[in-house]
């Protein structure tokens, strides 16, 4: 409110008034916090809000009402994806990648894609809440920290192990192959198993061993067979004779 | 969560770090976090000769972190009851004690 000189009060040119008011009042709206008047300050101090004293510290007892958080839309999408993954793929492996650069990840993804293994990332919380509802709930403790999922329709364990050997930061934790949860040792022994056809052949050969022996005996000359049978009878009779003598005595 | 200025930890003082744990146990969280922190790019770049190996077992054993220093000293941390932060702090303090000149030069 500085005194302004306007032409109305200036009677003549070059005339300045004898009294000029220099004092001006302060503004109400300031950029800093204006200090209260002493009376207002006293009033504010007297009427300050004092919260009631808490006898129990706030975190001591858990609250009785627990709110169940509903899944967000993204979580539902991810869960649907996970369901599909578990239905389609025979092999689901869990690997912890402590730190691998983007290039390493890309190379690994490439190597695995050639064998039909896809690399998937899911948030741990979503994964755990999904697994608790399914039959694979024992896999839940594997999902801590930075984890990656290797997923494939055919269980190609040897190729996966080879690819993982080349990247030292990836640590294989476990896998669910054909609805069976396997540890690292289990995975290694699974990779060493021969193929299904070989195992079936071995089983069949073991079962038919006796019948094949009989068949080969019959195919040989009948004189050989009769000689074997005579020998068998001779062995039988002294055994039975000796048993009767022992029974009599 | 990670301790600050961890980049200068692995300078020449450490030879090998072995982390052994069983992933199906429930007391493994801190060990796994320690492994993740120690094998990060920053920390590994401070000492390329240091080998970080992880052994995954299934015999209900306790999680153990075995660190061998360049002068032959061994630090064994049993992670069952420790938090990852405590393990990292202990590890960092020992590394600083071993290599104070390097750390001071790096700070300056």
mmCIF file with all atom_site columns, C-alpha atoms in Angstrom, chain A residues 12-103:
data_model
loop_
_atom_site.group_PDB
_atom_site.id
_atom_site.type_symbol
_atom_site.label_atom_id
_atom_site.label_alt_id
_atom_site.label_comp_id
_atom_site.label_asym_id
_atom_site.label_entity_id
_atom_site.label_seq_id
_atom_site.pdbx_PDB_ins_code
_atom_site.Cartn_x
_atom_site.Cartn_y
_atom_site.Cartn_z
_atom_site.occupancy
_atom_site.B_iso_or_equiv
_atom_site.pdbx_formal_charge
_atom_site.auth_seq_id
_atom_site.auth_comp_id
_atom_site.auth_asym_id
_atom_site.auth_atom_id
_atom_site.pdbx_PDB_model_num
ATOM 1  C CA . UNK A 1 12  ? 1.554   21.620  -10.246 1.00 0.00 ? 12  UNK A CA 1
ATOM 2  C CA . UNK A 1 13  ? 4.295   19.938  -12.158 1.00 0.00 ? 13  UNK A CA 1
ATOM 3  C CA . UNK A 1 14  ? 7.261   19.048  -10.016 1.00 0.00 ? 14  UNK A CA 1
ATOM 4  C CA . UNK A 1 15  ? 5.306   19.364  -6.803  1.00 0.00 ? 15  UNK A CA 1
ATOM 5  C CA . UNK A 1 16  ? 5.828   16.653  -4.193  1.00 0.00 ? 16  UNK A CA 1
ATOM 6  C CA . UNK A 1 17  ? 3.585   16.379  -1.104  1.00 0.00 ? 17  UNK A CA 1
ATOM 7  C CA . UNK A 1 18  ? 5.089   17.347  2.238   1.00 0.00 ? 18  UNK A CA 1
ATOM 8  C CA . UNK A 1 19  ? 3.944   14.150  4.092   1.00 0.00 ? 19  UNK A CA 1
ATOM 9  C CA . UNK A 1 20  ? 4.242   10.767  2.521   1.00 0.00 ? 20  UNK A CA 1
ATOM 10 C CA . UNK A 1 21  ? 3.048   7.715   4.422   1.00 0.00 ? 21  UNK A CA 1
ATOM 11 C CA . UNK A 1 22  ? 5.945   5.227   4.496   1.00 0.00 ? 22  UNK A CA 1
ATOM 12 C CA . UNK A 1 23  ? 4.471   2.536   6.765   1.00 0.00 ? 23  UNK A CA 1
ATOM 13 C CA . UNK A 1 24  ? 2.572   -0.215  5.086   1.00 0.00 ? 24  UNK A CA 1
ATOM 14 C CA . UNK A 1 25  ? 0.647   -3.130  6.560   1.00 0.00 ? 25  UNK A CA 1
ATOM 15 C CA . UNK A 1 26  ? 1.834   -6.790  6.118   1.00 0.00 ? 26  UNK A CA 1
ATOM 16 C CA . UNK A 1 27  ? 0.097   -9.224  3.776   1.00 0.00 ? 27  UNK A CA 1
ATOM 17 C CA . UNK A 1 28  ? -2.240  -11.937 5.007   1.00 0.00 ? 28  UNK A CA 1
ATOM 18 C CA . UNK A 1 29  ? -1.180  -14.557 2.453   1.00 0.00 ? 29  UNK A CA 1
ATOM 19 C CA . UNK A 1 30  ? 2.566   -15.283 2.741   1.00 0.00 ? 30  UNK A CA 1
ATOM 20 C CA . UNK A 1 31  ? 4.870   -17.833 1.264   1.00 0.00 ? 31  UNK A CA 1
ATOM 21 C CA . UNK A 1 32  ? 6.230   -18.880 4.673   1.00 0.00 ? 32  UNK A CA 1
ATOM 22 C CA . UNK A 1 33  ? 4.245   -19.952 7.736   1.00 0.00 ? 33  UNK A CA 1
ATOM 23 C CA . UNK A 1 34  ? 3.281   -16.750 9.429   1.00 0.00 ? 34  UNK A CA 1
ATOM 24 C CA . UNK A 1 35  ? 3.873   -16.817 13.197  1.00 0.00 ? 35  UNK A CA 1
ATOM 25 C CA . UNK A 1 36  ? 0.752   -16.595 15.310  1.00 0.00 ? 36  UNK A CA 1
ATOM 26 C CA . UNK A 1 37  ? -0.075  -13.639 17.429  1.00 0.00 ? 37  UNK A CA 1
ATOM 27 C CA . UNK A 1 38  ? 0.884   -14.449 21.036  1.00 0.00 ? 38  UNK A CA 1
ATOM 28 C CA . UNK A 1 39  ? -2.750  -14.757 22.123  1.00 0.00 ? 39  UNK A CA 1
ATOM 29 C CA . UNK A 1 40  ? -3.582  -17.035 19.213  1.00 0.00 ? 40  UNK A CA 1
ATOM 30 C CA . UNK A 1 41  ? -0.464  -19.084 19.953  1.00 0.00 ? 41  UNK A CA 1
ATOM 31 C CA . UNK A 1 42  ? -1.538  -19.547 23.567  1.00 0.00 ? 42  UNK A CA 1
ATOM 32 C CA . UNK A 1 43  ? -5.035  -20.569 22.505  1.00 0.00 ? 43  UNK A CA 1
ATOM 33 C CA . UNK A 1 44  ? -3.679  -23.127 20.043  1.00 0.00 ? 44  UNK A CA 1
ATOM 34 C CA . UNK A 1 45  ? -1.359  -24.619 22.675  1.00 0.00 ? 45  UNK A CA 1
ATOM 35 C CA . UNK A 1 46  ? -4.172  -24.906 25.218  1.00 0.00 ? 46  UNK A CA 1
ATOM 36 C CA . UNK A 1 47  ? -6.666  -26.470 22.838  1.00 0.00 ? 47  UNK A CA 1
ATOM 37 C CA . UNK A 1 48  ? -4.196  -28.937 21.213  1.00 0.00 ? 48  UNK A CA 1
ATOM 38 C CA . UNK A 1 49  ? -5.533  -32.487 20.565  1.00 0.00 ? 49  UNK A CA 1
ATOM 39 C CA . UNK A 1 50  ? -4.149  -35.087 22.988  1.00 0.00 ? 50  UNK A CA 1
ATOM 40 C CA . UNK A 1 51  ? -4.876  -38.668 21.776  1.00 0.00 ? 51  UNK A CA 1
ATOM 41 C CA . UNK A 1 52  ? -6.014  -41.207 24.390  1.00 0.00 ? 52  UNK A CA 1
ATOM 42 C CA . UNK A 1 53  ? -3.252  -43.363 25.873  1.00 0.00 ? 53  UNK A CA 1
ATOM 43 C CA . UNK A 1 54  ? -2.979  -46.834 24.358  1.00 0.00 ? 54  UNK A CA 1
ATOM 44 C CA . UNK A 1 55  ? -2.488  -49.475 27.007  1.00 0.00 ? 55  UNK A CA 1
ATOM 45 C CA . UNK A 1 56  ? -1.724  -52.190 24.403  1.00 0.00 ? 56  UNK A CA 1
ATOM 46 C CA . UNK A 1 57  ? 0.962   -51.360 21.805  1.00 0.00 ? 57  UNK A CA 1
ATOM 47 C CA . UNK A 1 58  ? -0.551  -51.363 18.315  1.00 0.00 ? 58  UNK A CA 1
ATOM 48 C CA . UNK A 1 59  ? 1.211   -54.441 16.922  1.00 0.00 ? 59  UNK A CA 1
ATOM 49 C CA . UNK A 1 60  ? 0.886   -56.690 19.981  1.00 0.00 ? 60  UNK A CA 1
ATOM 50 C CA . UNK A 1 61  ? -2.365  -58.550 19.262  1.00 0.00 ? 61  UNK A CA 1
ATOM 51 C CA . UNK A 1 62  ? -3.485  -59.584 15.758  1.00 0.00 ? 62  UNK A CA 1
ATOM 52 C CA . UNK A 1 63  ? -6.763  -58.173 14.516  1.00 0.00 ? 63  UNK A CA 1
ATOM 53 C CA . UNK A 1 64  ? -9.696  -60.585 14.805  1.00 0.00 ? 64  UNK A CA 1
ATOM 54 C CA . UNK A 1 65  ? -11.332 -59.667 11.490  1.00 0.00 ? 65  UNK A CA 1
ATOM 55 C CA . UNK A 1 66  ? -9.267  -60.808 8.488   1.00 0.00 ? 66  UNK A CA 1
ATOM 56 C CA . UNK A 1 67  ? -10.146 -59.341 5.145   1.00 0.00 ? 67  UNK A CA 1
ATOM 57 C CA . UNK A 1 68  ? -9.792  -61.813 2.276   1.00 0.00 ? 68  UNK A CA 1
ATOM 58 C CA . UNK A 1 69  ? -8.268  -59.940 -0.626  1.00 0.00 ? 69  UNK A CA 1
ATOM 59 C CA . UNK A 1 70  ? -9.869  -60.691 -3.928  1.00 0.00 ? 70  UNK A CA 1
ATOM 60 C CA . UNK A 1 71  ? -7.630  -61.446 -6.871  1.00 0.00 ? 71  UNK A CA 1
ATOM 61 C CA . UNK A 1 72  ? -7.146  -58.623 -9.294  1.00 0.00 ? 72  UNK A CA 1
ATOM 62 C CA . UNK A 1 73  ? -7.858  -59.090 -12.982 1.00 0.00 ? 73  UNK A CA 1
ATOM 63 C CA . UNK A 1 74  ? -4.176  -59.532 -13.823 1.00 0.00 ? 74  UNK A CA 1
ATOM 64 C CA . UNK A 1 75  ? -3.863  -62.241 -11.193 1.00 0.00 ? 75  UNK A CA 1
ATOM 65 C CA . UNK A 1 76  ? -6.844  -64.062 -12.686 1.00 0.00 ? 76  UNK A CA 1
ATOM 66 C CA . UNK A 1 77  ? -5.284  -63.902 -16.150 1.00 0.00 ? 77  UNK A CA 1
ATOM 67 C CA . UNK A 1 78  ? -1.992  -65.236 -14.840 1.00 0.00 ? 78  UNK A CA 1
ATOM 68 C CA . UNK A 1 79  ? -3.756  -68.035 -12.985 1.00 0.00 ? 79  UNK A CA 1
ATOM 69 C CA . UNK A 1 80  ? -5.578  -69.054 -16.158 1.00 0.00 ? 80  UNK A CA 1
ATOM 70 C CA . UNK A 1 81  ? -2.251  -69.116 -17.949 1.00 0.00 ? 81  UNK A CA 1
ATOM 71 C CA . UNK A 1 82  ? -0.729  -71.230 -15.200 1.00 0.00 ? 82  UNK A CA 1
ATOM 72 C CA . UNK A 1 83  ? -3.607  -73.681 -15.336 1.00 0.00 ? 83  UNK A CA 1
ATOM 73 C CA . UNK A 1 84  ? -3.072  -74.133 -19.054 1.00 0.00 ? 84  UNK A CA 1
ATOM 74 C CA . UNK A 1 85  ? 0.649   -74.595 -18.510 1.00 0.00 ? 85  UNK A CA 1
ATOM 75 C CA . UNK A 1 86  ? 0.162   -77.304 -15.920 1.00 0.00 ? 86  UNK A CA 1
ATOM 76 C CA . UNK A 1 87  ? -2.403  -79.094 -18.056 1.00 0.00 ? 87  UNK A CA 1
ATOM 77 C CA . UNK A 1 88  ? -0.461  -79.065 -21.306 1.00 0.00 ? 88  UNK A CA 1
ATOM 78 C CA . UNK A 1 89  ? 3.096   -79.566 -20.238 1.00 0.00 ? 89  UNK A CA 1
ATOM 79 C CA . UNK A 1 90  ? 4.542   -82.758 -18.895 1.00 0.00 ? 90  UNK A CA 1
ATOM 80 C CA . UNK A 1 91  ? 7.647   -81.111 -17.524 1.00 0.00 ? 91  UNK A CA 1
ATOM 81 C CA . UNK A 1 92  ? 7.670   -78.024 -15.312 1.00 0.00 ? 92  UNK A CA 1
ATOM 82 C CA . UNK A 1 93  ? 11.115  -77.194 -13.888 1.00 0.00 ? 93  UNK A CA 1
ATOM 83 C CA . UNK A 1 94  ? 11.910  -74.472 -11.360 1.00 0.00 ? 94  UNK A CA 1
ATOM 84 C CA . UNK A 1 95  ? 15.245  -72.691 -11.659 1.00 0.00 ? 95  UNK A CA 1
ATOM 85 C CA . UNK A 1 96  ? 16.657  -69.845 -9.607  1.00 0.00 ? 96  UNK A CA 1
ATOM 86 C CA . UNK A 1 97  ? 18.601  -67.309 -11.626 1.00 0.00 ? 97  UNK A CA 1
ATOM 87 C CA . UNK A 1 98  ? 20.597  -65.313 -9.109  1.00 0.00 ? 98  UNK A CA 1
ATOM 88 C CA . UNK A 1 99  ? 21.771  -62.873 -11.734 1.00 0.00 ? 99  UNK A CA 1
ATOM 89 C CA . UNK A 1 100 ? 22.044  -63.354 -15.441 1.00 0.00 ? 100 UNK A CA 1
ATOM 90 C CA . UNK A 1 101 ? 22.312  -60.571 -17.958 1.00 0.00 ? 101 UNK A CA 1
ATOM 91 C CA . UNK A 1 102 ? 19.823  -60.081 -20.766 1.00 0.00 ? 102 UNK A CA 1
ATOM 92 C CA . UNK A 1 103 ? 22.262  -61.605 -23.290 1.00 0.00 ? 103 UNK A CA 1
#
